[in-house]
Coordinates of C-alpha atoms in Angstrom, one line a residue:
M35 CA -28.3 28.6 -2.7
T36 CA -30.2 31.6 -4.1
E37 CA -30.1 35.0 -2.5
L38 CA -32.3 38.1 -3.1
R39 CA -30.9 41.3 -1.7
C40 CA -31.1 45.1 -2.1
E41 CA -27.9 47.1 -2.9
T42 CA -27.2 50.7 -3.9
L43 CA -25.7 51.1 -7.3
R44 CA -23.9 54.2 -7.8
I45 CA -23.3 55.1 -11.5
P46 CA -22.9 58.2 -13.7
A47 CA -26.4 59.1 -15.0
T48 CA -28.2 62.1 -16.6
D49 CA -31.4 63.1 -14.9
V50 CA -34.8 62.0 -16.3
G51 CA -36.1 65.3 -15.3
P52 CA -39.8 66.5 -14.7
E53 CA -42.8 65.6 -16.9
N54 CA -43.8 68.0 -19.7
P55 CA -47.0 69.6 -18.4
L56 CA -48.4 69.7 -21.8
P57 CA -50.3 66.8 -23.3
D58 CA -49.1 65.0 -26.5
F59 CA -52.0 63.9 -28.6
R60 CA -52.1 60.5 -30.4
S61 CA -51.9 60.0 -34.0
P62 CA -55.1 60.7 -36.0
S63 CA -55.5 57.0 -37.0
A64 CA -55.4 54.3 -34.5
D65 CA -53.6 52.2 -37.2
R66 CA -50.2 52.9 -38.8
E67 CA -49.8 53.0 -42.5
V68 CA -46.8 50.9 -43.5
R69 CA -45.1 50.2 -46.8
V70 CA -44.4 46.5 -47.6
D71 CA -42.4 44.8 -50.4
P72 CA -44.5 42.4 -52.4
R73 CA -42.3 39.4 -51.5
V74 CA -43.2 39.8 -47.9
P75 CA -45.7 36.7 -47.4
E76 CA -49.4 37.6 -47.0
E77 CA -49.7 35.8 -43.6
D78 CA -47.0 38.3 -42.1
R79 CA -49.1 41.2 -43.3
R80 CA -52.4 40.7 -41.6
Y81 CA -51.8 42.8 -38.5
L82 CA -49.1 45.1 -39.9
G83 CA -49.9 48.6 -38.7
W84 CA -53.0 47.3 -36.7
R85 CA -53.7 49.5 -33.7
S86 CA -49.9 50.4 -33.6
G87 CA -50.6 54.4 -34.1
Y88 CA -48.8 56.6 -31.8
R89 CA -50.4 57.2 -28.5
V90 CA -49.1 58.3 -25.1
L91 CA -51.9 59.9 -23.1
P92 CA -52.8 59.6 -20.1
H93 CA -49.0 59.6 -19.7
R94 CA -47.2 62.8 -20.2
L95 CA -43.8 63.2 -21.9
Q96 CA -40.5 62.8 -20.3
D97 CA -38.5 65.1 -22.5
K98 CA -37.0 67.4 -19.9
H99 CA -34.1 65.3 -18.9
G100 CA -30.6 66.7 -18.2
A101 CA -27.5 66.5 -20.4
E102 CA -24.9 66.2 -17.7
L103 CA -23.6 63.0 -16.2
R104 CA -23.7 62.9 -12.4
D105 CA -22.8 60.1 -10.1
T106 CA -26.4 58.9 -9.0
E107 CA -27.5 56.3 -6.6
F108 CA -30.0 53.6 -7.7
T109 CA -31.7 50.7 -5.8
A110 CA -30.6 47.7 -7.3
L111 CA -32.2 44.4 -6.6
V112 CA -29.6 41.4 -7.0
L113 CA -30.8 37.8 -7.4
E114 CA -27.9 35.6 -7.1
N115 CA -27.0 31.7 -7.0
E116 CA -23.9 29.7 -7.2
R117 CA -23.6 30.2 -11.1
L118 CA -25.4 33.4 -12.1
R119 CA -25.9 37.0 -10.6
A120 CA -28.7 39.2 -12.0
T121 CA -29.1 43.0 -11.2
V122 CA -32.5 44.7 -11.7
L123 CA -33.1 48.5 -11.3
P124 CA -36.9 48.8 -10.3
A125 CA -36.7 52.6 -10.7
M126 CA -36.0 52.2 -14.3
G127 CA -38.6 50.2 -15.5
G128 CA -37.5 46.9 -13.7
R129 CA -34.6 47.0 -16.3
L130 CA -32.2 43.7 -16.0
T131 CA -29.0 45.6 -16.3
S132 CA -26.6 42.8 -15.6
L133 CA -26.5 39.1 -16.1
Y134 CA -23.1 38.0 -14.9
D135 CA -21.9 34.2 -15.3
K136 CA -19.7 33.6 -12.4
A137 CA -18.7 30.1 -13.8
A138 CA -17.5 31.6 -17.0
G139 CA -16.4 34.9 -15.5
R140 CA -18.2 36.7 -18.2
E141 CA -21.0 39.4 -18.5
L142 CA -23.6 38.1 -20.7
L143 CA -25.4 41.4 -21.4
E144 CA -24.4 44.9 -22.5
N145 CA -24.0 46.1 -18.9
N146 CA -23.9 49.9 -19.7
P147 CA -21.3 51.8 -17.4
I148 CA -23.5 54.9 -17.6
I149 CA -27.3 55.9 -17.9
R150 CA -27.6 58.6 -20.5
I151 CA -31.1 59.5 -21.5
G152 CA -32.1 59.8 -25.0
N153 CA -35.3 60.6 -26.8
L154 CA -36.2 57.2 -28.1
A155 CA -39.1 55.9 -26.1
L156 CA -42.9 56.4 -26.4
R157 CA -42.5 59.1 -23.6
R158 CA -39.1 60.1 -25.1
A159 CA -36.8 59.1 -22.1
W160 CA -34.8 55.9 -22.8
F161 CA -31.5 54.4 -22.1
S162 CA -29.4 51.6 -23.7
G163 CA -28.2 48.2 -22.2
G164 CA -29.6 45.3 -20.5
V165 CA -32.9 43.6 -20.8
E166 CA -36.0 45.9 -21.4
W167 CA -39.6 44.7 -20.9
N168 CA -42.0 46.4 -23.4
S169 CA -45.8 46.0 -23.1
G170 CA -48.9 47.7 -24.3
Q171 CA -47.9 49.9 -27.2
P172 CA -45.5 49.3 -30.0
G173 CA -42.3 51.3 -29.0
H174 CA -40.1 51.3 -25.9
H175 CA -42.4 51.1 -22.8
Y176 CA -44.1 54.1 -21.1
L177 CA -42.4 53.2 -18.0
T178 CA -39.0 52.3 -19.2
C179 CA -37.5 55.2 -17.2
S180 CA -40.0 55.3 -14.3
P181 CA -40.6 53.2 -11.1
V182 CA -42.3 49.8 -11.1
F183 CA -43.2 47.5 -8.2
A184 CA -40.8 44.9 -7.1
A185 CA -41.5 42.3 -4.6
R186 CA -39.9 39.1 -2.9
I187 CA -41.9 35.9 -3.7
K188 CA -41.4 32.2 -3.1
G189 CA -39.9 30.1 -6.1
S190 CA -40.7 26.8 -7.0
R191 CA -38.3 25.0 -4.7
G192 CA -38.9 27.6 -1.8
E193 CA -36.1 29.7 -2.8
P194 CA -36.6 33.6 -3.2
A195 CA -37.5 35.1 -6.6
L196 CA -38.1 38.5 -7.7
R197 CA -41.4 39.9 -9.1
I198 CA -41.6 43.0 -11.0
Y199 CA -45.2 44.3 -12.1
E200 CA -47.3 47.4 -12.9
W201 CA -50.6 48.6 -13.9
D202 CA -50.8 49.9 -17.6
R203 CA -52.8 53.2 -17.6
T204 CA -53.3 53.2 -21.5
K205 CA -55.1 50.0 -21.9
R206 CA -55.8 49.4 -18.2
Y207 CA -54.3 46.0 -17.7
P208 CA -51.6 44.3 -15.2
W209 CA -48.3 42.9 -16.4
Q210 CA -46.0 40.8 -14.4
V211 CA -42.5 39.3 -14.9
D212 CA -41.2 36.8 -12.3
L213 CA -37.5 36.3 -12.4
H214 CA -36.3 33.0 -11.2
L215 CA -32.7 31.7 -10.5
P216 CA -33.1 28.4 -8.8
P217 CA -30.2 26.9 -6.7
G218 CA -27.4 25.7 -9.0
S219 CA -29.2 26.8 -12.0
D220 CA -27.1 28.0 -15.1
F221 CA -30.1 29.9 -16.6
L222 CA -32.2 33.0 -15.5
Y223 CA -36.0 32.2 -16.0
A224 CA -38.4 35.0 -16.6
R225 CA -42.1 33.9 -16.3
V226 CA -44.3 36.6 -17.8
R227 CA -48.1 37.1 -17.3
L228 CA -50.6 39.5 -19.0
L229 CA -54.0 39.7 -18.1
N230 CA -57.0 41.4 -20.0
P231 CA -59.6 42.1 -17.1
H232 CA -62.0 43.6 -19.6
A233 CA -65.0 42.0 -21.5
D234 CA -63.7 43.4 -24.7
E235 CA -60.4 42.4 -26.6
I236 CA -57.4 44.8 -26.3
P237 CA -54.7 45.2 -28.9
M238 CA -51.7 43.8 -27.1
Y239 CA -47.9 44.1 -27.6
W240 CA -44.9 42.5 -25.9
W241 CA -41.3 42.6 -26.7
T242 CA -38.2 41.6 -24.6
N243 CA -35.3 43.7 -25.9
I244 CA -31.8 42.1 -25.0
A245 CA -28.7 44.3 -25.5
V246 CA -25.6 42.3 -25.9
P247 CA -21.8 43.3 -26.7
E248 CA -21.0 43.6 -30.4
T249 CA -17.6 42.3 -31.4
E250 CA -15.9 42.2 -34.7
N251 CA -17.4 38.5 -35.3
T252 CA -20.5 38.7 -33.5
R253 CA -23.1 36.7 -35.4
V254 CA -26.9 36.5 -34.5
L255 CA -28.4 33.2 -35.4
A256 CA -32.2 32.3 -35.2
P257 CA -34.0 29.3 -36.8
A258 CA -35.3 30.9 -39.9
G259 CA -34.4 30.9 -43.4
Q260 CA -35.9 34.3 -44.1
A261 CA -36.5 37.7 -42.4
I262 CA -38.5 40.8 -42.8
R263 CA -36.2 43.8 -42.7
F264 CA -37.5 47.5 -41.7
D265 CA -35.9 50.6 -42.2
L266 CA -37.2 54.2 -42.3
K267 CA -36.6 54.8 -46.1
L268 CA -37.8 51.5 -47.6
G269 CA -40.3 50.1 -45.1
F270 CA -40.6 46.3 -44.8
T271 CA -38.5 44.4 -47.3
F272 CA -37.7 40.6 -47.6
V273 CA -34.2 39.1 -46.6
D274 CA -33.3 35.7 -47.9
F275 CA -30.5 34.4 -45.5
E276 CA -30.0 31.2 -47.8
N277 CA -29.4 33.4 -50.8
P278 CA -28.3 36.9 -49.5
E279 CA -28.8 39.7 -52.3
D280 CA -26.2 42.2 -50.6
V281 CA -24.6 41.5 -47.3
D282 CA -25.0 38.7 -44.7
H283 CA -27.4 40.4 -42.2
S284 CA -26.4 38.0 -39.4
Y285 CA -23.2 40.0 -38.8
A286 CA -23.9 43.2 -37.4
V287 CA -20.7 44.9 -38.4
R288 CA -21.5 44.4 -42.1
I289 CA -24.7 46.4 -41.9
A290 CA -24.2 50.0 -43.0
G291 CA -27.3 51.7 -41.6
S292 CA -29.6 51.1 -38.5
K293 CA -32.0 48.0 -39.3
D294 CA -34.7 46.0 -37.6
I295 CA -34.4 42.4 -38.9
F296 CA -37.3 40.2 -38.0
F297 CA -36.6 36.4 -38.5
R298 CA -39.5 34.4 -39.8
V299 CA -39.5 31.6 -37.4
P300 CA -41.9 29.0 -39.0
P301 CA -44.9 27.7 -37.0
G302 CA -44.1 24.8 -34.8
Q303 CA -40.2 25.7 -34.8
W304 CA -38.7 26.0 -31.4
P305 CA -38.0 29.9 -31.0
W306 CA -34.7 31.0 -29.9
I307 CA -32.1 33.4 -30.8
A308 CA -28.4 33.9 -30.0
A309 CA -25.5 36.3 -30.3
L310 CA -22.2 34.4 -30.5
D311 CA -18.6 35.8 -30.8
G312 CA -15.7 34.5 -33.1
G313 CA -15.3 31.8 -30.4
G314 CA -18.8 30.6 -30.6
R315 CA -19.7 31.8 -27.2
G316 CA -22.4 34.2 -26.1
L317 CA -26.0 34.8 -24.8
F318 CA -28.9 33.0 -25.8
Q319 CA -32.7 33.7 -25.4
T320 CA -35.4 31.1 -25.8
S321 CA -38.9 30.5 -24.6
T322 CA -42.1 28.8 -24.6
P323 CA -43.9 28.9 -28.0
R324 CA -46.3 31.9 -27.3
L325 CA -43.4 34.3 -27.5
R326 CA -42.8 33.5 -31.2
G327 CA -41.2 36.7 -32.8
R328 CA -37.4 37.1 -33.0
K329 CA -35.5 40.1 -34.0
L330 CA -32.0 41.6 -34.4
F331 CA -31.6 45.4 -34.1
V332 CA -28.3 47.0 -35.3
W333 CA -27.3 50.7 -35.2
G334 CA -25.2 50.2 -38.3
N335 CA -21.5 50.5 -38.9
H336 CA -21.8 54.0 -40.5
Q337 CA -20.6 57.3 -38.4
G338 CA -24.2 58.1 -37.3
G339 CA -24.7 54.6 -35.8
R340 CA -21.3 54.5 -33.9
R341 CA -22.1 58.0 -32.6
W342 CA -25.5 56.9 -31.2
Q343 CA -23.7 54.0 -29.5
E344 CA -21.0 56.2 -27.9
F345 CA -23.5 58.7 -27.0
L346 CA -25.6 56.3 -25.0
G347 CA -22.8 54.0 -23.5
G348 CA -19.6 55.9 -23.7
P349 CA -16.4 55.9 -25.8
G350 CA -16.0 52.3 -27.5
S351 CA -19.5 51.4 -26.8
A352 CA -20.8 48.9 -29.2
Y353 CA -23.7 46.6 -28.9
V354 CA -26.7 44.9 -30.7
E355 CA -30.1 43.9 -29.6
I356 CA -31.5 40.4 -29.9
Q357 CA -35.3 40.4 -29.1
A358 CA -38.4 38.2 -28.7
G359 CA -42.0 39.2 -29.1
L360 CA -45.6 38.1 -29.3
T361 CA -45.9 39.1 -33.0
R362 CA -43.8 38.8 -36.0
T363 CA -42.8 42.6 -36.3
Q364 CA -43.1 45.5 -33.9
T365 CA -45.3 47.5 -36.1
E366 CA -48.3 45.6 -35.1
T367 CA -50.3 44.4 -32.1
T368 CA -52.3 41.1 -31.7
P369 CA -55.9 40.7 -30.4
M370 CA -56.1 39.6 -26.8
P371 CA -59.6 38.3 -26.1
G372 CA -61.6 39.8 -23.1
G373 CA -60.7 37.9 -19.7
A374 CA -57.7 36.1 -21.3
E375 CA -54.6 35.4 -19.4
W376 CA -51.4 34.7 -21.4
T377 CA -48.1 33.5 -19.9
W378 CA -44.9 32.1 -21.1
T379 CA -41.3 31.5 -19.8
E380 CA -38.2 32.9 -21.2
V381 CA -34.7 31.6 -20.6
F382 CA -31.3 33.5 -20.6
G383 CA -28.0 31.9 -20.4
L384 CA -24.5 31.3 -21.9
L385 CA -24.3 29.2 -25.0
E386 CA -21.2 27.6 -26.3
A387 CA -20.9 26.1 -29.8
D388 CA -18.4 25.0 -32.2
P389 CA -17.1 28.3 -33.7
S390 CA -16.3 26.8 -37.1
A391 CA -19.9 25.4 -37.3
V392 CA -21.7 28.6 -36.3
H393 CA -19.8 30.8 -38.5
T394 CA -19.9 28.7 -41.7
E395 CA -21.2 30.8 -44.7
H396 CA -24.0 28.3 -45.1
W397 CA -26.7 29.7 -43.2
N398 CA -29.0 26.9 -42.6
D399 CA -25.9 24.7 -41.3
A400 CA -24.9 27.6 -38.9
W401 CA -28.3 28.1 -37.2
R402 CA -28.8 24.2 -36.9
A403 CA -25.5 23.8 -35.3
A404 CA -26.3 26.5 -32.9
E405 CA -29.7 24.9 -32.3
E406 CA -27.8 21.5 -31.6
A407 CA -25.6 23.2 -29.1
L408 CA -28.7 24.8 -27.4
R409 CA -30.5 21.6 -27.3
G410 CA -27.5 19.9 -25.5
T411 CA -27.6 23.1 -23.0
I412 CA -31.5 22.9 -22.3
P413 CA -33.8 21.4 -24.6
P414 CA -37.3 22.5 -25.2
E415 CA -38.8 19.7 -23.2
R416 CA -36.9 20.9 -20.1
I417 CA -38.2 24.5 -20.6
D418 CA -41.9 23.2 -20.9
E419 CA -41.3 21.4 -17.7
V420 CA -39.8 24.4 -16.1
D421 CA -42.8 26.5 -17.2
R422 CA -45.1 24.2 -15.4
Q423 CA -43.2 24.2 -12.3
L424 CA -43.1 27.9 -12.3
A425 CA -46.9 28.2 -12.9
G426 CA -47.7 27.9 -9.1
A427 CA -45.2 30.7 -8.2
T428 CA -46.9 33.1 -10.6
A429 CA -49.9 33.1 -8.2
E430 CA -47.9 33.3 -5.2
P431 CA -48.6 36.3 -2.9
P432 CA -45.5 38.4 -2.3
Q433 CA -43.7 37.9 0.7
E434 CA -42.2 41.4 0.9
L435 CA -42.7 44.6 -1.1
L436 CA -39.2 45.7 -2.2
F437 CA -39.9 48.7 -4.2
S438 CA -43.1 50.8 -4.9
G439 CA -44.3 51.8 -8.5
S440 CA -47.1 54.2 -9.3
G441 CA -50.4 54.8 -7.5
W442 CA -52.6 53.9 -10.7
G443 CA -53.1 50.4 -9.8
A444 CA -54.3 51.3 -6.3
L445 CA -56.6 54.0 -7.7
E446 CA -58.2 51.4 -10.1
R447 CA -58.8 49.1 -7.3
R448 CA -60.4 51.9 -5.3
R449 CA -62.6 52.8 -8.5
L450 CA -63.7 49.2 -8.5
A451 CA -64.7 49.3 -4.8
V452 CA -66.5 52.6 -4.9
R453 CA -68.6 51.5 -7.9
G454 CA -69.4 48.1 -6.3
E455 CA -67.7 46.2 -9.4
A456 CA -66.0 42.8 -9.0
D457 CA -62.2 43.2 -8.8
P458 CA -60.5 41.1 -11.7
L459 CA -57.1 42.0 -10.8
P460 CA -55.0 39.1 -9.3
G461 CA -54.8 39.5 -5.5
E462 CA -51.0 38.6 -5.7
L463 CA -50.3 41.9 -7.6
V464 CA -50.3 44.2 -4.7
F465 CA -51.1 47.9 -5.3
P466 CA -51.0 49.3 -1.7
P467 CA -53.4 52.2 -1.1
E468 CA -50.3 54.2 0.2
S469 CA -48.8 54.1 -3.1
M470 CA -51.3 56.8 -4.2
G471 CA -49.9 60.4 -4.1
A472 CA -50.3 63.8 -5.4
E473 CA -51.0 62.5 -9.2
Q474 CA -53.8 60.4 -8.1
Q475 CA -55.4 62.7 -5.5
P476 CA -57.6 64.8 -8.0
W477 CA -58.9 61.7 -9.6
L478 CA -59.6 60.0 -6.0
T479 CA -61.6 63.3 -5.1
L480 CA -63.7 63.1 -8.4
L481 CA -64.3 59.4 -7.6
E482 CA -65.3 59.9 -4.0
D483 CA -66.8 63.4 -4.2
G484 CA -68.1 63.6 -7.5
A485 CA -66.1 66.9 -8.6
L486 CA -62.6 67.6 -9.4
P487 CA -60.9 69.8 -6.7

C-alpha cells in the first residue's frame, strides 16, 4: 500500500532572507570560455560553453541569508510504501531530502540534519543533501531555496503519487517531476518532463544532483573507461580510469581538492551510477537513455573541502554527489527544438554487490560487476516498461494541490489569454490565479491597463 501525506518537519536552519533589491546582470557573453585538454575528444567539445554564460534576471539574488541556526518548521510531503519512505520539501525547490529503505533499515541519501544556507547557487542561496532538481541554466537551480508547486496525482496502479512542478521565468517553459512509489516497490521512480512551448529552440539544461554519504571506502562506479575532469585551475582534463596517472578517482577520499568528474558513458550503453561502501552496498541511480550524462562531485580530502562539508552539514559531515544529466558536462546546454517535449524516467534504490568484485583494482571488472548486480536488481528492459506505464500518469490532472509555488505561471497564462494567444502549457500543470501576489501585481496591471502602476 502506498501513502502520500503532509507532515511538519522541524529542523535547525538558517533563514534564506529577503531578496536583494538590486539587479545582478548577466555575463557579457551568452557563451562561456572554457579551457580544454587536447586529449578531450572532439565530440565532447561541441557544446562546451554554449549558452552557459551566467544569467539570473529576471530573478533577484538570495544573498541576504542569516547565519544563525534556529529550529524551523517546514512542510514535508512523505510518499511511503511497505519498502521505502521518501520525504520532499516543496518550500525548498522540491528537494528530496530523505529516501529511507525500511527493509534494509538504511538511509540511502545524505539526509542533512541541518539546513545551512551557503552562497553556491545561481541566486547564491543553496544547501546540501538529498536530491536536487536543476533545470534551465548551468548551476544550482534558481528555485533551489524557493517554493515550487506540489500536487497529489494518481499513479499507474491508482495509488497516490507526488508531482512537483514550476514555470521557469528565464526561458519561459514548464518543468515537472512526478515521483512514483508503487505498492511493494523497492525503487523510487521520478518521471521528468520538459516542454518547450515556443516556436524557436531554447538552450536546455538538466542535472539531477544526488548527495550520498561518504565513507572511507566509498567507491563511485559508472559504465565508462574514461572521464572528463574539471577544476577551476586547470579547466577540463582527461581521466583514464583503466590507466590512472595519479590517483584512482573513483574513491572520493583519495582526491585532494574539489573536483567534477564526468564519466564518458559510451552511446548505446545503459546509463547508471552507484556509490558503494566497503561492503558493496549503497545507492544507485539509473534512467532511460535520454539522461545520458553521469558525474561524481567531491569536496576533496584537504582541509578546505572538509571545512565546507562541516559548515553545510555539521560536525563530521562527509558526503559526495552522484549526478545525472542531459549533457556530457555541466558547462554546456543542449538545443531543445521549438514545440519539443522531452521525458525520461529515473530510478533510485539500494544496490548490493559482491564487495571484492566492485572494489577490485581493475576498473573495468569493478564497474561490470556492479552492472551485473544492477541488472539482477532492475534490468533496463524493466525500466523501459515502467517508463511506458508512467507515461499516462504524466498527463494526469492533479487530484489535490498540496503546496503553492510562484505566481509567474499564472501570470503567463493570463498574458496568453489577454493577447488571445493559444495556451501551449499542459492543462495538468495547474497555476491557479490565486497564486499571483504582490510580485506579479505590477506586471498584471501593465498587461491589463497598458501602464505600470
